[in-house]
CSV table of C-alpha atoms and ligand atoms in Angstrom, one decimal:
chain,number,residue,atom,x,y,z
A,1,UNK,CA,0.0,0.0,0.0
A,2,UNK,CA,0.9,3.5,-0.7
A,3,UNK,CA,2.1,5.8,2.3
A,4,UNK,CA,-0.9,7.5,3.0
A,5,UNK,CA,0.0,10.6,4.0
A,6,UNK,CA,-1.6,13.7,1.4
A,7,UNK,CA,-1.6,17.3,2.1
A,8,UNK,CA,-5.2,18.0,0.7
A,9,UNK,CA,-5.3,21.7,-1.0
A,10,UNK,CA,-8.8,22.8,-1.2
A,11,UNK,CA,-9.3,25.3,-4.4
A,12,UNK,CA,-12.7,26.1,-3.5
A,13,UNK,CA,-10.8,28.0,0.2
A,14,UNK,CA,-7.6,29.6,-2.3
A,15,UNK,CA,-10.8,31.1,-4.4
A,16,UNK,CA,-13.0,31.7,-1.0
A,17,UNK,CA,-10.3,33.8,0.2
A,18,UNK,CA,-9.2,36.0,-2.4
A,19,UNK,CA,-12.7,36.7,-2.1
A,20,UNK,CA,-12.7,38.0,1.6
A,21,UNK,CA,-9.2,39.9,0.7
A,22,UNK,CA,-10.7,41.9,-2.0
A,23,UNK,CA,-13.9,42.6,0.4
A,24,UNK,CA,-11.2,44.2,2.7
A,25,UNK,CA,-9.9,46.0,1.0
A,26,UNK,CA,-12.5,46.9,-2.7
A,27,UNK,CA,-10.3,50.1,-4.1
A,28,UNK,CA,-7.2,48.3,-4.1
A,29,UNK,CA,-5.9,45.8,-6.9
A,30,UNK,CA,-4.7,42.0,-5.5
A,31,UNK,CA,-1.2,40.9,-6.5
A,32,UNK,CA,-1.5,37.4,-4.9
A,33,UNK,CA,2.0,36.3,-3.4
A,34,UNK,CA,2.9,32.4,-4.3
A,35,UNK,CA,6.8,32.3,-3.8
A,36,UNK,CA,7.9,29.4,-1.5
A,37,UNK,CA,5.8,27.2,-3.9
A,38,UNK,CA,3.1,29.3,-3.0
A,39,UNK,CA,3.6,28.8,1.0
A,40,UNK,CA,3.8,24.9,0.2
A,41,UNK,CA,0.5,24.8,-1.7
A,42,UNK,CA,1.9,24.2,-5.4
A,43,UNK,CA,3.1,27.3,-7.1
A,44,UNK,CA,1.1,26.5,-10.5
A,45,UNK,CA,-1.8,24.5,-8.6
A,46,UNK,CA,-2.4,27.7,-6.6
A,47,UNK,CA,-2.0,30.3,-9.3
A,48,UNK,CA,-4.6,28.7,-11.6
A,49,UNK,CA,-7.3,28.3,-8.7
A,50,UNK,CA,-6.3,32.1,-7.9
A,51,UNK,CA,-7.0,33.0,-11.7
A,52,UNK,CA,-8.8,36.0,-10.4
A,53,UNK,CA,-5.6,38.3,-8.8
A,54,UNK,CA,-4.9,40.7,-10.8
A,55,UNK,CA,-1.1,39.9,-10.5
A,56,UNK,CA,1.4,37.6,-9.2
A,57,UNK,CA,4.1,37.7,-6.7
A,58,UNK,CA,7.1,35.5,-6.7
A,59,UNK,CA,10.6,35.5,-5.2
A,60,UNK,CA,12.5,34.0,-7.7
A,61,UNK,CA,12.8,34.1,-11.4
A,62,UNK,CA,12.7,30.5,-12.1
A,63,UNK,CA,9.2,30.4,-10.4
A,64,UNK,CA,8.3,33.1,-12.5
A,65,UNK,CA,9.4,31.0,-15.8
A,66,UNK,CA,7.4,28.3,-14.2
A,67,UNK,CA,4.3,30.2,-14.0
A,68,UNK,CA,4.6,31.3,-17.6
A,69,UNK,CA,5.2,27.9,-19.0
A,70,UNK,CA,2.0,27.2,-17.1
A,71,UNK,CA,0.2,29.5,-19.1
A,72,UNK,CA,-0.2,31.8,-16.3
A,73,UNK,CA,-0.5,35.4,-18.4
A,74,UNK,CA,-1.4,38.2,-15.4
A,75,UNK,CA,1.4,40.5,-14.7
A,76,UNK,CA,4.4,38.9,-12.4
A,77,UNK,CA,6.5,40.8,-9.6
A,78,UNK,CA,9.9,39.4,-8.5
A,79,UNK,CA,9.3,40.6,-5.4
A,80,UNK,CA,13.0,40.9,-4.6
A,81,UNK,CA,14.3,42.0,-7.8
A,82,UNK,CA,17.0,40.5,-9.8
A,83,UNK,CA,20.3,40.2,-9.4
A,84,UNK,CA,22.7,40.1,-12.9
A,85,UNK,CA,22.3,41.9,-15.7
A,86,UNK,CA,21.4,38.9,-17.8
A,87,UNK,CA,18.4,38.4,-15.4
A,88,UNK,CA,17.1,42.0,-17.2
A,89,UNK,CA,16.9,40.0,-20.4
A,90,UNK,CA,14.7,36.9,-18.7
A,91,UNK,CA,12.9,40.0,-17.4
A,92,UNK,CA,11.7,40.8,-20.6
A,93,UNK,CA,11.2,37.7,-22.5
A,94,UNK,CA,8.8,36.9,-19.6
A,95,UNK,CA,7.2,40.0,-19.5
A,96,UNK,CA,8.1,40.1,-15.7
A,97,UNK,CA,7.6,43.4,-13.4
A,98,UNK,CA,10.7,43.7,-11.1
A,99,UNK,CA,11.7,45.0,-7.6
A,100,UNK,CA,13.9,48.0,-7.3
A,101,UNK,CA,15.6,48.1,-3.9
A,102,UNK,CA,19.8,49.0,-4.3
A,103,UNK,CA,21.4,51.3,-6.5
A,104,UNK,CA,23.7,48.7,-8.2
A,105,UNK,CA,20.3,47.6,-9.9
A,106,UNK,CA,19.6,51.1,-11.2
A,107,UNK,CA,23.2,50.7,-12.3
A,108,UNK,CA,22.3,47.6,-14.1
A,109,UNK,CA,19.5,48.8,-15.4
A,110,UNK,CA,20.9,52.1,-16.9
A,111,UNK,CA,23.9,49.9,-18.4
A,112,UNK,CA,21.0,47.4,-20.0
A,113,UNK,CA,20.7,47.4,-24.1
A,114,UNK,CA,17.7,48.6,-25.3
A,115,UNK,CA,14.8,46.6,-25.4
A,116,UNK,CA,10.9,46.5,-23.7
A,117,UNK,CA,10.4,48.2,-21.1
A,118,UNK,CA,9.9,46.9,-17.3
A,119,UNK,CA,7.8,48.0,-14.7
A,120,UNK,CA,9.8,48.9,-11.9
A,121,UNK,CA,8.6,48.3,-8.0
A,122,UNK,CA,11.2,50.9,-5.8
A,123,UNK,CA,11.0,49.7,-3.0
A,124,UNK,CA,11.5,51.7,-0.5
A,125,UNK,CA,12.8,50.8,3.8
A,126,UNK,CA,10.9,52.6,5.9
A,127,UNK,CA,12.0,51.0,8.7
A,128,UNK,CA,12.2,47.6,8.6
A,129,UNK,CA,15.6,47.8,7.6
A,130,UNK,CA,15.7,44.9,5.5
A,131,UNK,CA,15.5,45.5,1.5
A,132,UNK,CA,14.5,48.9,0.4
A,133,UNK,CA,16.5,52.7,-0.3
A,134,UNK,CA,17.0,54.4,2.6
A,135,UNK,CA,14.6,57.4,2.8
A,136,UNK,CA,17.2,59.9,2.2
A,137,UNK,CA,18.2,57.9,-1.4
A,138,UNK,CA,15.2,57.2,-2.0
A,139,UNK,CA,14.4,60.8,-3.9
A,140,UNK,CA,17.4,60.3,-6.2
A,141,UNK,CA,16.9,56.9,-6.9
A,142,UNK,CA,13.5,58.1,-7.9
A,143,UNK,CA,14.5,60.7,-10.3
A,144,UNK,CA,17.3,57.7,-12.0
A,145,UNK,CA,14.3,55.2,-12.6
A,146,UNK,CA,12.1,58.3,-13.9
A,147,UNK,CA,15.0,59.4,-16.3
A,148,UNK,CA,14.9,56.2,-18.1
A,149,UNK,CA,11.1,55.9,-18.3
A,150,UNK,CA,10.1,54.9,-21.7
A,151,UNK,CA,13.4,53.8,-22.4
A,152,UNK,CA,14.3,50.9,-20.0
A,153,UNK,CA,11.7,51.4,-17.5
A,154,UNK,CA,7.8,51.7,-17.8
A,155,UNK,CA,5.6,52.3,-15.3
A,156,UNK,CA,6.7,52.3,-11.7
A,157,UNK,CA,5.1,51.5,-8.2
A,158,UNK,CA,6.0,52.9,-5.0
A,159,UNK,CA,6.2,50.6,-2.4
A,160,UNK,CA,7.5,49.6,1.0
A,161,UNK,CA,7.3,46.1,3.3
A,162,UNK,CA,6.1,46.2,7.2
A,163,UNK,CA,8.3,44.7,10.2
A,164,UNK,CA,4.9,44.3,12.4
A,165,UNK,CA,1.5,45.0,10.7
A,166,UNK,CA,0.3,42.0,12.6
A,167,UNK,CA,0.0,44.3,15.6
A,168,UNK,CA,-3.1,46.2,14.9
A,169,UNK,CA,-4.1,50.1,14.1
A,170,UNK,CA,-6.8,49.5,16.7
A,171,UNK,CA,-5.6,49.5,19.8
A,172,UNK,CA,-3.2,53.1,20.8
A,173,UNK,CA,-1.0,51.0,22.4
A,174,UNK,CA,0.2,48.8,19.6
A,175,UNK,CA,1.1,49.2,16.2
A,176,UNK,CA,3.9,52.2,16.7
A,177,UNK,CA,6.3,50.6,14.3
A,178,UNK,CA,3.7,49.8,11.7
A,179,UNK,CA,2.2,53.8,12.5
A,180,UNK,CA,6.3,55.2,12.1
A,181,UNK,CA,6.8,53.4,8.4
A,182,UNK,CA,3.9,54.8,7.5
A,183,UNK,CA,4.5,58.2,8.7
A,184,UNK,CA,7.8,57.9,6.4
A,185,UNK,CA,6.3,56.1,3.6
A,186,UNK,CA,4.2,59.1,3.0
A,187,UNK,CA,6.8,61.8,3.8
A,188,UNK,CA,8.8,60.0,1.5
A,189,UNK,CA,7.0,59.6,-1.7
A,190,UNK,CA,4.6,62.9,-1.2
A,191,UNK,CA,4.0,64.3,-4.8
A,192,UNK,CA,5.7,61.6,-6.5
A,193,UNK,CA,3.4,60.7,-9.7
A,194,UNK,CA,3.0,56.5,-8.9
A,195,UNK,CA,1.2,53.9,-7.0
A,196,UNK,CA,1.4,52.6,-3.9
A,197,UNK,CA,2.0,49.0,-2.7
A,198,UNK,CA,2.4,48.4,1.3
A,199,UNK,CA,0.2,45.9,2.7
A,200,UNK,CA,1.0,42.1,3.3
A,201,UNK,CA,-1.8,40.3,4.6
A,202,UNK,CA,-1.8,41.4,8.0
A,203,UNK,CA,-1.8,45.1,6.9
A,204,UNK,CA,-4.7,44.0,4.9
A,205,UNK,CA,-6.4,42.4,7.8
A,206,UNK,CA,-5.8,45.9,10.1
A,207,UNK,CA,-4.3,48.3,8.8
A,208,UNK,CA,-6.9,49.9,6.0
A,209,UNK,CA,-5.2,52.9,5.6
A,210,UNK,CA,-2.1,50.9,4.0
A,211,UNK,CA,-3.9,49.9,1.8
A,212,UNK,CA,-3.1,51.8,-1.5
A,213,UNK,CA,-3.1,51.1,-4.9
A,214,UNK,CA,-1.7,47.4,-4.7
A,215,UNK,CA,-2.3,44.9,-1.8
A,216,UNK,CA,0.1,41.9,-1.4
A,217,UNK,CA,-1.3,39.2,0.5
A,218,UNK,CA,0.1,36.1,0.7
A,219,UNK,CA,-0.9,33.6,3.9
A,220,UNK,CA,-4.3,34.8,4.4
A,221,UNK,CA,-4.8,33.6,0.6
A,222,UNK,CA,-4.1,29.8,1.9
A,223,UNK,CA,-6.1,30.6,5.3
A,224,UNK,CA,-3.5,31.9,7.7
A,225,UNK,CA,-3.2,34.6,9.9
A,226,UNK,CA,0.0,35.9,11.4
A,227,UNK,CA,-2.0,37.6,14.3
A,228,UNK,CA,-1.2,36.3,17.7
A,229,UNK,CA,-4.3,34.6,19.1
A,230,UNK,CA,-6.2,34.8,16.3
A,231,UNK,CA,-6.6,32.2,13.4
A,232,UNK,CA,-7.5,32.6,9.5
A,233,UNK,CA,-11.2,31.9,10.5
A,234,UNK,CA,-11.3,34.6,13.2
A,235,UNK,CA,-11.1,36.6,9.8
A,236,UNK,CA,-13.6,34.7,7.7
A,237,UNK,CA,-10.5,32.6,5.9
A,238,UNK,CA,-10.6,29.2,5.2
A,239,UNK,CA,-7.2,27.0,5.5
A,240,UNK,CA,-6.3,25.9,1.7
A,241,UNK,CA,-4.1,23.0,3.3
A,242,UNK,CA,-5.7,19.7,5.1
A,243,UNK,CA,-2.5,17.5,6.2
A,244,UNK,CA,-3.6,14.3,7.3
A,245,UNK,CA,-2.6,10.4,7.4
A,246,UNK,CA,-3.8,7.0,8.8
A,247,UNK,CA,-2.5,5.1,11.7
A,248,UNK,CA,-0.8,1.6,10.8
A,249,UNK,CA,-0.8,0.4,14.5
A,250,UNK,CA,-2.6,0.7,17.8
A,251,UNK,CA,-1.3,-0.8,20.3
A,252,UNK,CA,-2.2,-1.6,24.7
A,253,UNK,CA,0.7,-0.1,26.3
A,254,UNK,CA,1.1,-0.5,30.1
A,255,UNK,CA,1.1,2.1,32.8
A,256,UNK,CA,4.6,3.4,33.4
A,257,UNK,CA,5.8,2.2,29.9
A,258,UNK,CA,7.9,5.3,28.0
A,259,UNK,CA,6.8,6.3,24.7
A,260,UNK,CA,9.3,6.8,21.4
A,261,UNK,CA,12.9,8.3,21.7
A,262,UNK,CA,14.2,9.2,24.7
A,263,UNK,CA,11.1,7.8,26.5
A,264,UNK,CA,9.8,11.5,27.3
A,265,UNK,CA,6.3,10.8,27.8
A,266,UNK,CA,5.0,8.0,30.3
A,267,UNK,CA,2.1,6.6,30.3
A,268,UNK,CA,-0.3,7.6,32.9
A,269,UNK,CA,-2.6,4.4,32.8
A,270,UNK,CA,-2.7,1.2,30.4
A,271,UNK,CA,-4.0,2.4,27.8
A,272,UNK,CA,-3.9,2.3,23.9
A,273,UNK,CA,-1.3,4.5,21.7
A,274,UNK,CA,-1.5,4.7,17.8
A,275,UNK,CA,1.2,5.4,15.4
A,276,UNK,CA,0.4,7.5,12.8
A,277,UNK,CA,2.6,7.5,9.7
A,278,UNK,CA,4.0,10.8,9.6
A,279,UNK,CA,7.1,12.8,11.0
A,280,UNK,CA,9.6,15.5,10.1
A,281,UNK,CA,10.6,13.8,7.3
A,282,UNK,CA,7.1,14.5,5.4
A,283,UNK,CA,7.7,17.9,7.7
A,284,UNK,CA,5.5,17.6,10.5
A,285,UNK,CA,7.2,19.5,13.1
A,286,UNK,CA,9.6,17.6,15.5
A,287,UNK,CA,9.4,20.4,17.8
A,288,UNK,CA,5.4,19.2,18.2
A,289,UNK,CA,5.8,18.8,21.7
A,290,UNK,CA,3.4,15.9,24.0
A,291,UNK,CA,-0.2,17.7,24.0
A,292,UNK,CA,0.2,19.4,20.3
A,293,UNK,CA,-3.6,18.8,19.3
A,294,UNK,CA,-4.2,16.0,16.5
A,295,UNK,CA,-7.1,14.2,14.9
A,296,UNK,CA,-8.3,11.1,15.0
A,297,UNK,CA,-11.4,9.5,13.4
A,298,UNK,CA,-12.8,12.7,14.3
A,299,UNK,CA,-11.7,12.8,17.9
A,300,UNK,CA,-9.3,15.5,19.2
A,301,UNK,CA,-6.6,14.0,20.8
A,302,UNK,CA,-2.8,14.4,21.7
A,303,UNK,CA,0.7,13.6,20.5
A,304,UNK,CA,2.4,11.9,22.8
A,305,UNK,CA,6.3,11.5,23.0
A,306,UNK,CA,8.7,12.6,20.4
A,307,UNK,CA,7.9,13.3,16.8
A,308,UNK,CA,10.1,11.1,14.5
A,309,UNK,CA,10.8,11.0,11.1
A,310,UNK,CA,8.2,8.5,9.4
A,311,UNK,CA,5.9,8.3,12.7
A,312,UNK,CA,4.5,9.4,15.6
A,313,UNK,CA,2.7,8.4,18.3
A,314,UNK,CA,-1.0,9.6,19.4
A,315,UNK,CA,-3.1,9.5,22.8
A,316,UNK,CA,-5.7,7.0,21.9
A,317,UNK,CA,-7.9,7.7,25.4
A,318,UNK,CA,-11.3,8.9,23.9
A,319,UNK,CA,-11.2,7.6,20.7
A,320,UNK,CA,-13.4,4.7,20.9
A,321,UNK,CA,-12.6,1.8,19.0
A,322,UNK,CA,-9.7,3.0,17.4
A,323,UNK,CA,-8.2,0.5,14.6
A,324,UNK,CA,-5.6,0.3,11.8
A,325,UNK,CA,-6.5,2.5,9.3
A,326,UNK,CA,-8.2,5.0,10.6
A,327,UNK,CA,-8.0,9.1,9.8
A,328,UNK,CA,-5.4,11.1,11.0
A,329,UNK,CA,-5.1,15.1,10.6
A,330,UNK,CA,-2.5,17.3,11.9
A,331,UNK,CA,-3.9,20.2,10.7
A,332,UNK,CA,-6.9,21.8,8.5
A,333,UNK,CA,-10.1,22.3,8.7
A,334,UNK,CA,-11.3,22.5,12.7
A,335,UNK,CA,-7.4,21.9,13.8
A,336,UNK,CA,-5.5,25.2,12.4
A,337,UNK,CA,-2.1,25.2,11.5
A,338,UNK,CA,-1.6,28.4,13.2
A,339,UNK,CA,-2.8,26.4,16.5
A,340,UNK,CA,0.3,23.5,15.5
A,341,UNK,CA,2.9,26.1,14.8
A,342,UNK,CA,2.5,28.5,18.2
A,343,UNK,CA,2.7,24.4,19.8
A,344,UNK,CA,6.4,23.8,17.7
A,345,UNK,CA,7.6,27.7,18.5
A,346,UNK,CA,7.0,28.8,14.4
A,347,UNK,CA,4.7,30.1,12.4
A,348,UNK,CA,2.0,28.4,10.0
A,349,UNK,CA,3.8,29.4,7.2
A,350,UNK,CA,6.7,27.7,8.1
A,351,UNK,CA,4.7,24.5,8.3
A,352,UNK,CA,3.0,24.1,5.0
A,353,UNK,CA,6.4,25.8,3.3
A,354,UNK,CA,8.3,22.6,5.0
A,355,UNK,CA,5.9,19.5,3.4
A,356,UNK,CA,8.4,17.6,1.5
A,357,UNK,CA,8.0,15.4,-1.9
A,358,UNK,CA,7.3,12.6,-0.3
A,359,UNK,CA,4.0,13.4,0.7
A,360,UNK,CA,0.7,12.8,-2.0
A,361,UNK,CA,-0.9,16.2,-2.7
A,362,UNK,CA,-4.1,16.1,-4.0
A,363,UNK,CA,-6.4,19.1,-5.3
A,364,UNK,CA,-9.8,19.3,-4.0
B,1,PLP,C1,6.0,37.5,1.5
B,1,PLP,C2,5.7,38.9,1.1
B,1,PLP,C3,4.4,39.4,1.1
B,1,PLP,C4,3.2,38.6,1.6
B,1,PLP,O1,3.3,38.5,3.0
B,1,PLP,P1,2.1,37.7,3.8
B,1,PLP,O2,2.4,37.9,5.3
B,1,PLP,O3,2.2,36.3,3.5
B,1,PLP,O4,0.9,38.3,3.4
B,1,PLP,C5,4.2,40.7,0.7
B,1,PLP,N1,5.2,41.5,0.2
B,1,PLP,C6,6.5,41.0,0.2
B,1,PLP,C7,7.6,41.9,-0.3
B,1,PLP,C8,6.8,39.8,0.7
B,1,PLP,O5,8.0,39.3,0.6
């Protein structure tokens, strides 16, 4: 038999949510963000089902030749830019928009031959102080972009990235990082003729006023929410991703006995254990510790002992007449990966990013 383990991707939630994104936020266009894969859901899968965004966002260029030899036609962002000055000529032959975010690709850029013209995204760091121009070059890099509009460069987008949008405008005490890079987003580009792009999917979730001429969501499109305490559905999302497997053993286990390496969790009672075949090496967590919710048959339950790489073992006690075979989900529908991750000290994107090849996906 076949391993059984499948991460399920449900088109119907991808489609669902794009929905509840655009109802967010209606004057804004949706540049949906699929790099990693698209967060571990398929990167051609998920850009099909989300048909409807008006654009693409990827992190590399190969995924952005992927999504052309797909057929995939709306516009593309490489969200980080490129990095050669061959990459300019991929650029164009794929009809790809590009990040601008350090003067040695204006450089690049003013050095290219002639050809069509890309759409340039200047980004600019308003205080996250990872990619972006400084706010004092951000004025002159400006005016270097505009002096080769119509030449090598067509239109260009303003934009920036938040450090903590998860923390929301409504509450006074929270948000001041999210309220300081927009303070110097808009001192920054006041008067300059282009749109605006700021919002990842928390900003999109809270922060309306970031809004702006683009939006650029990414995990609330597969369900997620990066908002402590708070799931996808506490914002209307649906999770895109059900992870689940069966268990090939169940087994009556004696009080005292120790469970799996290093014999961390003892057993309370007698009692039955299943082993479910999963583990890190289809990238369930091993930093799941004993208690991290699971599924079984429909009954919540518990890991129990140490996550392994094909297995692990589950708390049987209230799942009546448990057997061989039966269902197993680590996360999805009802059991939110969000709820996993805070368990294994990550985030939910991490998880479905970290599925590896070895597990069956199938569309939904
Ligand atoms: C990843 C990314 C996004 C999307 O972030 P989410 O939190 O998944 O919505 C948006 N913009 C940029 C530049 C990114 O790198």
């Amino acid at each position: 038999m076949a391993r059984p383990t499948s991460a399920t991707i449900h088109l119907d939630a991808l489609r669902h949510n794009l929905g509840q994104v655009r109802a967010l936020a209606p004057r804004s266009r949706a540049m949906a963000v699929v790099k990693a894969d698209g967060y571990g859901h398929g990167l051609e899968r998920v850009a099909r089902a989300l048909a409807g965004a008006d654009a693409f966002g990827v992190a590399a260029l190969s995924d952005a030749e992927r999504l052309r030899a797909a057929g995939i036609s709306q516009p593309i962002l490489l969200l980080s830019g490129f990095d050669e000055p061959s990459d300019i000529e991929r650029l164009r032959a794929l009809n790809v928009w590009t990040a601008v975010h350090h003067v040695s690709q204006i450089e690049m850029l003013e050095q290219a031959l002639p050809g069509e013209p890309l759409d340039c995204w200047l980004k600019l760091d308003s205080g996250m102080h990872r990619l972006g121009f400084a706010p004092e070059a951000f004025r002159a890099a400006y005016e270097r972009l505009s002096a080769m509009r119509g030449g090598t460069v067509g239109d260009i987008v303003l934009m920036n990235h938040f450090a903590s949008s998860d923390e929301f405008a409504d509450s006074p005490s929270q948000g001041v990082q999210t309220r300081e890079q927009l303070d110097v987003f808009r001192a920054t580009t006041a008067g300059l003729d282009a749109g605006h792009s700021l919002a990842n999917s928390a900003a999109v979730l809270g922060w309306p006023e970031a809004h702006g001429t683009w939006i650029r969501p990414g995990g609330a499109l597969y369900g997620m929410s990066v908002v402590e305490g708070r799931t996808g559905a506490d914002f209307g999302l649906r999770p895109a991703m059900t992870l689940s497997t069966r268990l090939i053993a169940v087994n009556r286990v004696r009080r005292g006995s120790r469970i799996g390496y290093a014999g961390t969790w003892e057993c309370p009672e007698d009692m039955d254990i299943g082993v479910a075949a999963i583990g890190y090496g289809d990238g369930y967590p091993r930093a799941a510790p004993a208690g991290t919710p699971v599924r079984v048959a429909g009954h919540h339950t518990q890991v129990i002992g140490r996550v392994s790489m094909d297995l692990m073992t589950v708390d049987l006690r209230g799942v009546p007449g448990a057997k061989v075979g039966d269902p197993v989900t680590l996360w999805g529908e009802d059991l939110p990966v969000e709820i996993i991750a805070e368990r294994a000290g990550t985030i939910g994107y991490e998880l479905t990013c970290s599925i590896t090849r070895r597990v069956r996906f199938i569309e939904r």
